[in-house]
Short mmCIF file of C-alpha atoms and ligand atoms in Angstrom, two decimals:
data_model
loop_
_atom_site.label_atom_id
_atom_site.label_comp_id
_atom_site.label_asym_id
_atom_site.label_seq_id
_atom_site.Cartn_x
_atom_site.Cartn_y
_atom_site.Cartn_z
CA UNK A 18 106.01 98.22 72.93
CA UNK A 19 102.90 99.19 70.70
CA UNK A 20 101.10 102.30 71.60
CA UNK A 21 97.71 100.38 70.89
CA UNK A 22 97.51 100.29 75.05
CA UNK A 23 96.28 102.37 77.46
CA UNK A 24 99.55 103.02 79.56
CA UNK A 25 97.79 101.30 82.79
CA UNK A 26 100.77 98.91 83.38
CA UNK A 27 104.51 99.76 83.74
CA UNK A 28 105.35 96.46 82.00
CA UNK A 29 108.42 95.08 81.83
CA UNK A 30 109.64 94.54 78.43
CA UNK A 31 109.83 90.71 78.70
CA UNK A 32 106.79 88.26 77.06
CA UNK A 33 106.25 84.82 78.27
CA UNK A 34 105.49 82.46 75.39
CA UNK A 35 104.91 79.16 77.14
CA UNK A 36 104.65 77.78 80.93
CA UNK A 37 105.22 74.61 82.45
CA UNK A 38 104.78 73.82 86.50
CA UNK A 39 106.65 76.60 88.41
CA UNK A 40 108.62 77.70 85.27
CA UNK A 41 107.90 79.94 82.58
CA UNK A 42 109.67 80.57 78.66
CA UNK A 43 110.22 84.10 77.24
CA UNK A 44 110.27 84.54 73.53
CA UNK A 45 113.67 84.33 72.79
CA UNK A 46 113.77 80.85 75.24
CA UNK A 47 115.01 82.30 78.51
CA UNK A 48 113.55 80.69 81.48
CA UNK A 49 112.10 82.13 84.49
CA UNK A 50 111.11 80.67 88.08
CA UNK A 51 107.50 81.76 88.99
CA UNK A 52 107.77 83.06 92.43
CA UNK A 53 104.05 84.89 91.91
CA UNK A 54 102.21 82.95 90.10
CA UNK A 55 100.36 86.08 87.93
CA UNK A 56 99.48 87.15 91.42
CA UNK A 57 98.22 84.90 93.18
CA UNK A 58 96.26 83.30 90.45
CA UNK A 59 98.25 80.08 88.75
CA UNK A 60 97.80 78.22 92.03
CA UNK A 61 98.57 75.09 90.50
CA UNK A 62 101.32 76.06 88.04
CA UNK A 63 101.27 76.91 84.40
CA UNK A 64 99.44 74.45 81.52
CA UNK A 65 98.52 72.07 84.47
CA UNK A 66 96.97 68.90 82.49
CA UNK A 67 93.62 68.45 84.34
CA UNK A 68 92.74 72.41 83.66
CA UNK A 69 93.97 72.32 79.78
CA UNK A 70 91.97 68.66 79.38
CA UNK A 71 88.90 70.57 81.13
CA UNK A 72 89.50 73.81 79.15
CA UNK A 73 90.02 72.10 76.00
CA UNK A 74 86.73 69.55 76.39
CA UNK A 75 84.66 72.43 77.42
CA UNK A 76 85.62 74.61 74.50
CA UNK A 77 84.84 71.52 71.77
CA UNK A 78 80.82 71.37 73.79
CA UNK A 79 79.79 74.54 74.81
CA UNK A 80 81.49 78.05 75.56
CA UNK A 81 78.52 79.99 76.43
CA UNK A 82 74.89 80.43 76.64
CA UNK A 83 73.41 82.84 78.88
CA UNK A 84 72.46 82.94 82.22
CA UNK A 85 69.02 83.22 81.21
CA UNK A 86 69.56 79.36 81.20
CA UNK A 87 70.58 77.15 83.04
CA UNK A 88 74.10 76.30 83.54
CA UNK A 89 74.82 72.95 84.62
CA UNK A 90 78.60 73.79 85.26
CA UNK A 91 77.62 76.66 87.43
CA UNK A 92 75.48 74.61 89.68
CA UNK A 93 78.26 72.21 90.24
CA UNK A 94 80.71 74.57 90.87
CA UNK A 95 78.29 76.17 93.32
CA UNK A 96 77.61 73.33 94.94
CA UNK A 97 81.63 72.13 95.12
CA UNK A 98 82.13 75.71 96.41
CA UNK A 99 79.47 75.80 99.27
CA UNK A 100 80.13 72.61 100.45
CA UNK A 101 83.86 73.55 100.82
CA UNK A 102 83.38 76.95 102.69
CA UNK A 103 80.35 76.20 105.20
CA UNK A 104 78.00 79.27 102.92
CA UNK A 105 74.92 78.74 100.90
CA UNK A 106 74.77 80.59 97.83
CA UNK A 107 77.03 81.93 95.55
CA UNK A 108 76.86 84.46 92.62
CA UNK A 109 79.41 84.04 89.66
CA UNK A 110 81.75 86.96 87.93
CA UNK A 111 84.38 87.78 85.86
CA UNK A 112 87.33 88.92 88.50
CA UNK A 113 87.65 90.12 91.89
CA UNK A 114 86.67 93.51 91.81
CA UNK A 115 83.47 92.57 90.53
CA UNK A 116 82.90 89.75 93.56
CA UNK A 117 83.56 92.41 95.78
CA UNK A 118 81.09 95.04 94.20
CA UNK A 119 78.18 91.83 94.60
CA UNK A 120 79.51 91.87 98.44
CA UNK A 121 79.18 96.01 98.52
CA UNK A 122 75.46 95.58 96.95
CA UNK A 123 74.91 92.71 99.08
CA UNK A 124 75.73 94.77 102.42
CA UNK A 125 73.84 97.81 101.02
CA UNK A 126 70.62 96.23 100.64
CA UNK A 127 70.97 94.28 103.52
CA UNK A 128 70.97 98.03 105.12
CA UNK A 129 68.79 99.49 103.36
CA UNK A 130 66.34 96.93 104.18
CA UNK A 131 67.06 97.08 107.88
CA UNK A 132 65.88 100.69 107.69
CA UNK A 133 69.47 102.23 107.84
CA UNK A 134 69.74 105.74 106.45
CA UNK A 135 73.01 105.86 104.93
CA UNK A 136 74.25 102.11 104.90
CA UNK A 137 77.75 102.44 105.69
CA UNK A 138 80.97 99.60 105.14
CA UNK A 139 83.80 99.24 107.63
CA UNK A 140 86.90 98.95 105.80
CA UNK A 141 90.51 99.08 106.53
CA UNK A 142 93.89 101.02 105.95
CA UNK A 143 96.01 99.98 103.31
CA UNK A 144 93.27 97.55 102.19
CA UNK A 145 92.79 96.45 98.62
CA UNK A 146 89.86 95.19 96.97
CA UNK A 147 89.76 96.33 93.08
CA UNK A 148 89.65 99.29 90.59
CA UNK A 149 86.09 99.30 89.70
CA UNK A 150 84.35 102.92 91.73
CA UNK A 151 83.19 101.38 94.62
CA UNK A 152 85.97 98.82 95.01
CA UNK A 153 88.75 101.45 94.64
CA UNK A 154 86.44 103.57 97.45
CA UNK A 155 86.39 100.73 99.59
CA UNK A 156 90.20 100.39 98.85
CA UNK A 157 92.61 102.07 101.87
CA UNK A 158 95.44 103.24 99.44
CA UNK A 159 95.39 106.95 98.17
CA UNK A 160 97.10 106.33 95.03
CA UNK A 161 94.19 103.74 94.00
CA UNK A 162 91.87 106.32 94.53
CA UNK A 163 93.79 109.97 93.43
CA UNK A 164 91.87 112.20 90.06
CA UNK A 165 88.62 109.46 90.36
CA UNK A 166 86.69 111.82 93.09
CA UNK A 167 84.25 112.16 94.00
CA UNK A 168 84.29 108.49 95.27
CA UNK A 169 81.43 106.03 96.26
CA UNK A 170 80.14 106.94 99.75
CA UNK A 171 79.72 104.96 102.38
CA UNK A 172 82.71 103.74 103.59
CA UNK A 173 84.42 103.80 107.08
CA UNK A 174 87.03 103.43 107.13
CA UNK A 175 89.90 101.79 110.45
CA UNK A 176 93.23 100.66 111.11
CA UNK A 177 93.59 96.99 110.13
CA UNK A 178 94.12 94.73 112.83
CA UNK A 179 92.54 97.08 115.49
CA UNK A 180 89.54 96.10 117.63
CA UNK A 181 89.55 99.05 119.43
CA UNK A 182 88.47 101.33 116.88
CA UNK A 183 86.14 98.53 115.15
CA UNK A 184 84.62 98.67 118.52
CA UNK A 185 84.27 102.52 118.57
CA UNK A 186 82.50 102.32 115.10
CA UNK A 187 80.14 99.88 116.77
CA UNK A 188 79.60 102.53 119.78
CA UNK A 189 79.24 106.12 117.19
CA UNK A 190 78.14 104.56 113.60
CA UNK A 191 74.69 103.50 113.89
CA UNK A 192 74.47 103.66 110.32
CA UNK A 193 77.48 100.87 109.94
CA UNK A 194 76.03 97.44 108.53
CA UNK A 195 78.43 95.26 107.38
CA UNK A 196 82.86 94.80 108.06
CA UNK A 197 84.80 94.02 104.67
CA UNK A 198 88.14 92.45 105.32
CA UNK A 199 91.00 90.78 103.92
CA UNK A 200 92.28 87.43 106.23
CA UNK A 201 95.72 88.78 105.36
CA UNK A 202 96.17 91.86 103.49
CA UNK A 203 98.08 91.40 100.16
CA UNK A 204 98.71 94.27 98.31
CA UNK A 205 99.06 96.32 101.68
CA UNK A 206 102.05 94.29 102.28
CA UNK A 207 101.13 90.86 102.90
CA UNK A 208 100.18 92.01 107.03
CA UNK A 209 98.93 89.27 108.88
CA UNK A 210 96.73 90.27 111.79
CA UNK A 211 96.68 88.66 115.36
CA UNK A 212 95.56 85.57 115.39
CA UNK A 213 92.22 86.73 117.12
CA UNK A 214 91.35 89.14 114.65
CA UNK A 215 89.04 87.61 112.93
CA UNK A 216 87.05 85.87 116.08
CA UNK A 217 86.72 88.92 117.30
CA UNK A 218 85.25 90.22 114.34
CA UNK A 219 82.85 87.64 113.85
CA UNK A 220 81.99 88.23 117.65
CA UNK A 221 81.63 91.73 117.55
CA UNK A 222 79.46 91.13 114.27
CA UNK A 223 77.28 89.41 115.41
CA UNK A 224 76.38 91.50 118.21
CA UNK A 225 76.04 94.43 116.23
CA UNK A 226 73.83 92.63 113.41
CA UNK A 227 76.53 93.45 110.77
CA UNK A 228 77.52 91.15 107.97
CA UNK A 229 80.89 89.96 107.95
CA UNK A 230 82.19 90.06 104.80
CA UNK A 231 85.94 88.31 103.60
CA UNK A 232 87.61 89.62 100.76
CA UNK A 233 89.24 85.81 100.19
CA UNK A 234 90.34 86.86 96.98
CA UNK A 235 94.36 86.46 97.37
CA UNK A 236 94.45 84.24 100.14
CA UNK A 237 91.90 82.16 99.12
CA UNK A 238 92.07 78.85 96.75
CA UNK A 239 94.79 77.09 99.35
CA UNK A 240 97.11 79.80 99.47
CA UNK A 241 97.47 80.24 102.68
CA UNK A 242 97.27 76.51 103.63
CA UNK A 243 93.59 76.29 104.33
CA UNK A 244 91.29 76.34 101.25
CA UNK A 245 90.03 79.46 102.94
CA UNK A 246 91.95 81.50 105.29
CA UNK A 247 88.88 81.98 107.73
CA UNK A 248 89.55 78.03 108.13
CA UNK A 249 92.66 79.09 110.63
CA UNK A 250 90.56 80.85 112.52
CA UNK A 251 87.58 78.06 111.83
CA UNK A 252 85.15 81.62 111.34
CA UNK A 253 82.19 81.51 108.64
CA UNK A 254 81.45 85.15 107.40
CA UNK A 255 78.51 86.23 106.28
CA UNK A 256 79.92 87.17 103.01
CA UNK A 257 83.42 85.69 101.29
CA UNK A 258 84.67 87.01 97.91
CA UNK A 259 87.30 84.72 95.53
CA UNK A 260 88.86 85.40 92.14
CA UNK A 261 92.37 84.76 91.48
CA UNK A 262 93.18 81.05 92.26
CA UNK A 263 89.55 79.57 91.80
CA UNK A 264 90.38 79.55 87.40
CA UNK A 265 93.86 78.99 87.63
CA UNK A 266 94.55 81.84 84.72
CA UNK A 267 90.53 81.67 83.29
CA UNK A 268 88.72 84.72 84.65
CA UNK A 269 86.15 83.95 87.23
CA UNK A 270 85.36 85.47 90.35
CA UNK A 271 82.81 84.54 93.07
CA UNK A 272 80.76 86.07 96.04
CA UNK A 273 79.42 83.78 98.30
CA UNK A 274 77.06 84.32 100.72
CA UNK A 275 75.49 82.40 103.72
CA UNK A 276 72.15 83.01 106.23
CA UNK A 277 70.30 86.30 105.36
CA UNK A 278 72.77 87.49 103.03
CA UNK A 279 72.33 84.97 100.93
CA UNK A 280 68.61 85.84 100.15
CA UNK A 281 69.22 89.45 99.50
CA UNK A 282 70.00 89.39 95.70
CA UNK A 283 67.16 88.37 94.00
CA UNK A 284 66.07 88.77 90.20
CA UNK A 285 66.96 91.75 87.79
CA UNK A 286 69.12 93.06 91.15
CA UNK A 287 72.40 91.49 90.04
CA UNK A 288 73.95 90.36 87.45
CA UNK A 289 76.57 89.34 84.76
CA UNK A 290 76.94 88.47 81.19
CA UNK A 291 79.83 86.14 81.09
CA UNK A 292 79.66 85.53 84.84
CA UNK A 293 79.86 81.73 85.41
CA UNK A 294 79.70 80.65 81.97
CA UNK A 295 80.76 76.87 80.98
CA UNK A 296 84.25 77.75 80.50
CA UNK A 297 85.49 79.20 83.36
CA UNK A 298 82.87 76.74 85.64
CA UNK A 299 84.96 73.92 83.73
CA UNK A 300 88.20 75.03 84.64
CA UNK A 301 86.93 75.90 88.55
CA UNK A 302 86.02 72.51 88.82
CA UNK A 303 89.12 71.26 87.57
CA UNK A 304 91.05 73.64 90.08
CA UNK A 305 89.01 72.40 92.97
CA UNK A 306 89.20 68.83 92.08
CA UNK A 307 93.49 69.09 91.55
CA UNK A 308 93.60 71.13 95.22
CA UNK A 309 91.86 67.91 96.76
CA UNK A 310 92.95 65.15 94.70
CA UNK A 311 96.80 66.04 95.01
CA UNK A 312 96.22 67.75 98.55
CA UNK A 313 97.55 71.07 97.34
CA UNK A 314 96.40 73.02 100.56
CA UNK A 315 98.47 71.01 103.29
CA UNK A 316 101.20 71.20 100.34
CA UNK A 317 100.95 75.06 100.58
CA UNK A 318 100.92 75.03 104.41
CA UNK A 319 104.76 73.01 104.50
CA UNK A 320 105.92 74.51 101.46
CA UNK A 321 105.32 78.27 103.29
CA UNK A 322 107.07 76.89 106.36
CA UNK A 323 109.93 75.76 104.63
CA UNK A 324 110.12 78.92 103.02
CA UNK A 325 109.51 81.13 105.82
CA UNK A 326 112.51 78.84 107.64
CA UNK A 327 115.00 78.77 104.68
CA UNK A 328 114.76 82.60 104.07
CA UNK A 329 115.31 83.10 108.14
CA UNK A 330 118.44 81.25 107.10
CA UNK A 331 119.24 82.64 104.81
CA UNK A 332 119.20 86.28 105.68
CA UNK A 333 119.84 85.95 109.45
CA UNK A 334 121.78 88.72 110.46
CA UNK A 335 121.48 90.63 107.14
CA UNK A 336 121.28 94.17 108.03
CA UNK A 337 118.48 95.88 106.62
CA UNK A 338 116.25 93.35 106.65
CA UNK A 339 113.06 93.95 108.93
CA UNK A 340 110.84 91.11 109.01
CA UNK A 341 110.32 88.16 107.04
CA UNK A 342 106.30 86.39 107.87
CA UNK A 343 104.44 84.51 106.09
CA UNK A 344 100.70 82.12 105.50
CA UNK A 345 101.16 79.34 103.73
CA UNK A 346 102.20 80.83 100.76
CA UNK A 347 101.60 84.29 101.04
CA UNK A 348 105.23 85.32 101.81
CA UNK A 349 106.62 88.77 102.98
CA UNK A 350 110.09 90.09 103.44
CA UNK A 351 110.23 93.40 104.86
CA UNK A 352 113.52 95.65 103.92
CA UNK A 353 113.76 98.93 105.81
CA UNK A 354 113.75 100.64 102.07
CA UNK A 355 112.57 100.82 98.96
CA UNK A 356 113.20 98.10 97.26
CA UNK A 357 111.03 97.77 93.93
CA UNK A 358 114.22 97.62 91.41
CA UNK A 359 114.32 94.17 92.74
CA UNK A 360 112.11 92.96 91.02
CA UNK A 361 113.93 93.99 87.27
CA UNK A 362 117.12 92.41 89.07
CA UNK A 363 115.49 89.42 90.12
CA UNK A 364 114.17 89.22 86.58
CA UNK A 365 117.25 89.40 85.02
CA UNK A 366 118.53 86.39 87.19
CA UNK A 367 115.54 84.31 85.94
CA UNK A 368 113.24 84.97 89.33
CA UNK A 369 109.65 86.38 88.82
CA UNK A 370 108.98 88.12 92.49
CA UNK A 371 107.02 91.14 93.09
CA UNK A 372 107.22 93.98 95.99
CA UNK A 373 104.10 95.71 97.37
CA UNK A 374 103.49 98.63 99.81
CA UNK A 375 106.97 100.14 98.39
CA UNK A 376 109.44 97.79 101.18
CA UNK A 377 107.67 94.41 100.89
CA UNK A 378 108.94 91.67 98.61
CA UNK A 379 106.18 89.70 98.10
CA UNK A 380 106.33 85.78 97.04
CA UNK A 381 103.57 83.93 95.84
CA UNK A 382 104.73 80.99 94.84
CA UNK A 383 102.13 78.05 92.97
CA UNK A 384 101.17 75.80 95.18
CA UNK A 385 102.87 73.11 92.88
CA UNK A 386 106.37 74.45 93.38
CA UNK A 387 108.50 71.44 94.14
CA UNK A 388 111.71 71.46 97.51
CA UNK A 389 114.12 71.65 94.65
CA UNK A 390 112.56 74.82 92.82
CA UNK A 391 111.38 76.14 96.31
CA UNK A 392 115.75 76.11 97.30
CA UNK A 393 116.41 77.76 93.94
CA UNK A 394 113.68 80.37 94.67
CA UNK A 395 115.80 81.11 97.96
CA UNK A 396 119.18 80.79 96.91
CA UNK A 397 118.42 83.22 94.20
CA UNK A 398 116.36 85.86 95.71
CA UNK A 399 118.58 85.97 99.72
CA UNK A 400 121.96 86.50 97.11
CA UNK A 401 120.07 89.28 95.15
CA UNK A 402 118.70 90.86 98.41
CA UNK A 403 122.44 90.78 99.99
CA UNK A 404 123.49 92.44 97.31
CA UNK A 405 121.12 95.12 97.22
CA UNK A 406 121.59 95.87 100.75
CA UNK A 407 125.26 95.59 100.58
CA UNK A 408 125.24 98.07 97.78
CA UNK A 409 122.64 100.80 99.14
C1 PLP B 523 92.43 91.15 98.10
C2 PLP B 523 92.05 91.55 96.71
N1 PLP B 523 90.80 91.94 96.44
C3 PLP B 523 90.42 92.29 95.20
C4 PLP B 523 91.30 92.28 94.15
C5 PLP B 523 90.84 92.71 92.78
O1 PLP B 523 90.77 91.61 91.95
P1 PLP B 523 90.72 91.80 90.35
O2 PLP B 523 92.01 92.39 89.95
O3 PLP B 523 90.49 90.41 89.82
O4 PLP B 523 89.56 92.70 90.05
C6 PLP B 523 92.62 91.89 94.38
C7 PLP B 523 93.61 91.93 93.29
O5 PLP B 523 94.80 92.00 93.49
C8 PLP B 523 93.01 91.51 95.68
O6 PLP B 523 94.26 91.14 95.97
#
C-alpha cells in the first residue's frame, strides 16, 4: 500500500473496482456481498441507474457555482427534505460531522441568546457523531477523543437510554440547552433504546425549553424502516442531522431544523463552500425519489425482520452468542467476545460485514438487497460465526 496516506485507516488490502446492486468486484474479479453498504451510505446499492443518470446529467450542466447564488437543486432538495421530515429549514454540507457541528452552533446560539452563561449539550455514552473538535467532544468514546485535548467544552454528558439522569440534568444544569441523540446508536453498537425514549425526550424537552436535536445520520435515509427513525416514535425534534444515505456514495450532509431553531443561523454565521452544490443536490433527489418510487423504506422494515428472524434461526442455541436486535436494517449480533477478525474471515468468504464497540457484528445491508442475497448473507455469516465460536 503506498505511503502517500496518512495511516488513519487500518485498510484491508482488498480494492473494489466496480459495484452492481448488493454486490461488489475486486481488482483481480473476486466478488463480494455488501452486507454494509460503505456504512450505512449505498442505501440503494452500488451504480443504481436513476443516481448515475442524475450524476451523469448534472455533471454535463453544471457542477458548481457558489452559494452566493442561487441553487435551484438545493431548494428542491430542501423542499423534498422538509416536506418528508415535518421541519422547516435545512442547511447543506459535505458529511456528517459537519451537519452535526451546524446542530452544535445551532444549540449554542440558541443559548447564548436565551441568556445562558455557558450553553451546555446533553450527550450520551458510547455516542458517535464525527471527528471534527467539537463532534469528537460531543462523541462518548475515549479512543475518539485520546492526544486531541483539550476538547470543546460544553458537553454533558449521560448514560444512553436513561431518563433518570436526563431528568437530573434538567433538575442541577441550568446552563443545559439543547439534548443531541442518536434514534439508535450505531457505532456504539447498534443499541436500540426503549421504545419510549425518545417521547420522553421530546416531553422532557419541551418542558425544559431545550432543543431536541437527532443525530439521524446512520439511521436515517430508510434504514431503519421509516425514512426517519423519529417516525417510530412519530417525534419531530427540534434539530435532525443526515449524511450517509441521503447521496447514496456523493458527499452531502444536512442539518435540518424546525420552529425557533430554524431562524437562528442567519447570514455570514454559517456556512460551506461545496455544501449543497448541484451535484450532490442531483444525486439527493435521485435518492429520495428511488426510496419512494420503489418503496425502499417498508422494503427495509421486512427485509430487517427477515433478517433479524433467519439469524435467530440460525444461531439458536449457539453458545456464545448474546443477543441478536435489530431496526429495519440496522442489524446487531452480540458475541460475548471480541470478535473483529471476523470481519477479514468474512472477507475472505466473499461477505463485507463490519463489528463495532469490539463484540458487535454490525450489518448494514442496502436497502436493495434482494430474499435470495439476504439468505446468502445469513448462510454465510451464522457458518463463519459457528466456527469462530467453536474454535475460541
Ligand atoms: C451517528 C453518526 N453521526 C455522525 C457521523 C459522522 O459522519 P461523517 O463520517 O460523514 O462525518 C457518523 C459516521 O459514522 C455517524 O454514524
Amino acid at each position: 500500500m503506498s505511503d502517500s496516506l496518512m495511516a488513519t485507516y487500518n485498510r484491508f488490502p482488498v480494492a473494489f473496482q466496480r459495484g452492481e446492486g448488493a454486490w461488489l468486484w475486486d481488482t483481480d474479479g473476486k466478488r463480494y456481498l455488501d452486507a454494509l453498504s460503505g456504512i450505512a451510505v449505498c442505501g440503494l446499492g452500488h451504480a443504481h441507474p436513476a443516481v448515475r443518470q442524475a450524476l451523469c446529467d448534472q455533471a454535463g450542466k453544471i457542477l458548481h457555482t457558489s452559494n452566493l447564488y442561487r441553487i435551484p437543486l438545493q431548494e428542491q432538495l430542501g423542499e423534498r427534505l422538509i416536506q418528508a421530515s415535518g421541519m422547516d429549514r435545512v442547511f447543506f454540507s459535505n458529511s456528517g460531522a459537519e451537519a452535526n457541528e451546524a446542530a452544535i452552533k445551532i444549540a449554542r446560539r440558541f443559548g447564548n441568546r436565551k441568556g445562558v452563561t455557558n450553553p451546555a449539550i446533553v450527550v450520551m455514552e458510547q455516542s458517535f457523531h464525527g471527528r471534527t473538535l467539537a463532534t469528537l467532544s460531543a462523541t462518548g468514546n475515549r479512543k475518539v477523543q485520546a492526544g486531541f485535548e483539550p476538547l470543546v467544552q460544553g458537553f454533558l454528558r449521560v448514560p444512553f437510554n436513561d431518563m433518570k439522569a436526563l431528568h437530573a440534568v434538567a433538575e442541577n444544569s441550568p446552563n443545559a440547552v439543547a439534548v443531541l441523540v442518536e434514534p439508535v446508536q450505531g457505532e456504539g453498537g447498534i443499541i436500540i433504546p426503549s421504545e419510549t425514549y425518545l417521547n420522553e425526550i421530546r416531553e422532557l424537552c419541551d418542558r425544559q425549553g431545550w432543543l431536541m436535536m437527532l443525530d439521524e445520520i446512520q439511521t436515517g435515509m430508510g434504514r431503519s424502516g421509516r425514512l426517519f427513525a423519529c417516525q417510530h416514535n412519530a417525534v419531530l425534534p427540534d434539530v435532525m442531522t443526515l449524511a450517509k444515505g441521503l447521496g447514496n456514495g456523493v458527499p452531502i450532509g444536512a442539518c435540518l431544523a424546525r420552529g425557533p431553531a430554524a431562524e437562528i443561523l442567519g447570514p455570514g454565521n454559517h456556512g460551506s463552500t461545496f455544501g449543497g452544490n448541484p451535484l450532490v443536490c442531483a444525486a439527493g433527489l435521485a435518492v429520495l425519489d428511488s426510496i419512494e418510487q420503489d418503496q425502499l423504506t417498508a422494503r427495509a422494515e421486512a427485509l430487517g425482520s427477515k433478517l433479524l428472524a433467519d439469524f435467530a434461526d440460525a444461531l439458536s442455541g449457539v453458545a456464545g452468542v448474546e443477543e441478536i436486535r435489530g431496526l429495519g436494517l440496522l442489524i446487531g449480533i452480540e458475541l460475548d467476545r471480541p470478535c473483529g477478525e471476523l470481519v477479514g474471515r468474512a472477507l475472505e468468504h466473499g461477505l463485507l460485514i463490519n463489528v463495532t464497540a469490539e463484540r458487535v457484528v454490525r450489518l448494514l445491508p442496502p436497502l436493495i438487497m434482494s430474499d435470495e442475497e439476504a439468505d446468502q448473507l445469513t448462510e454465510t455469516l451464522s457458518s463463519l460465526l459457528k466456527d469462530f465460536l467453536e474454535a475460541a
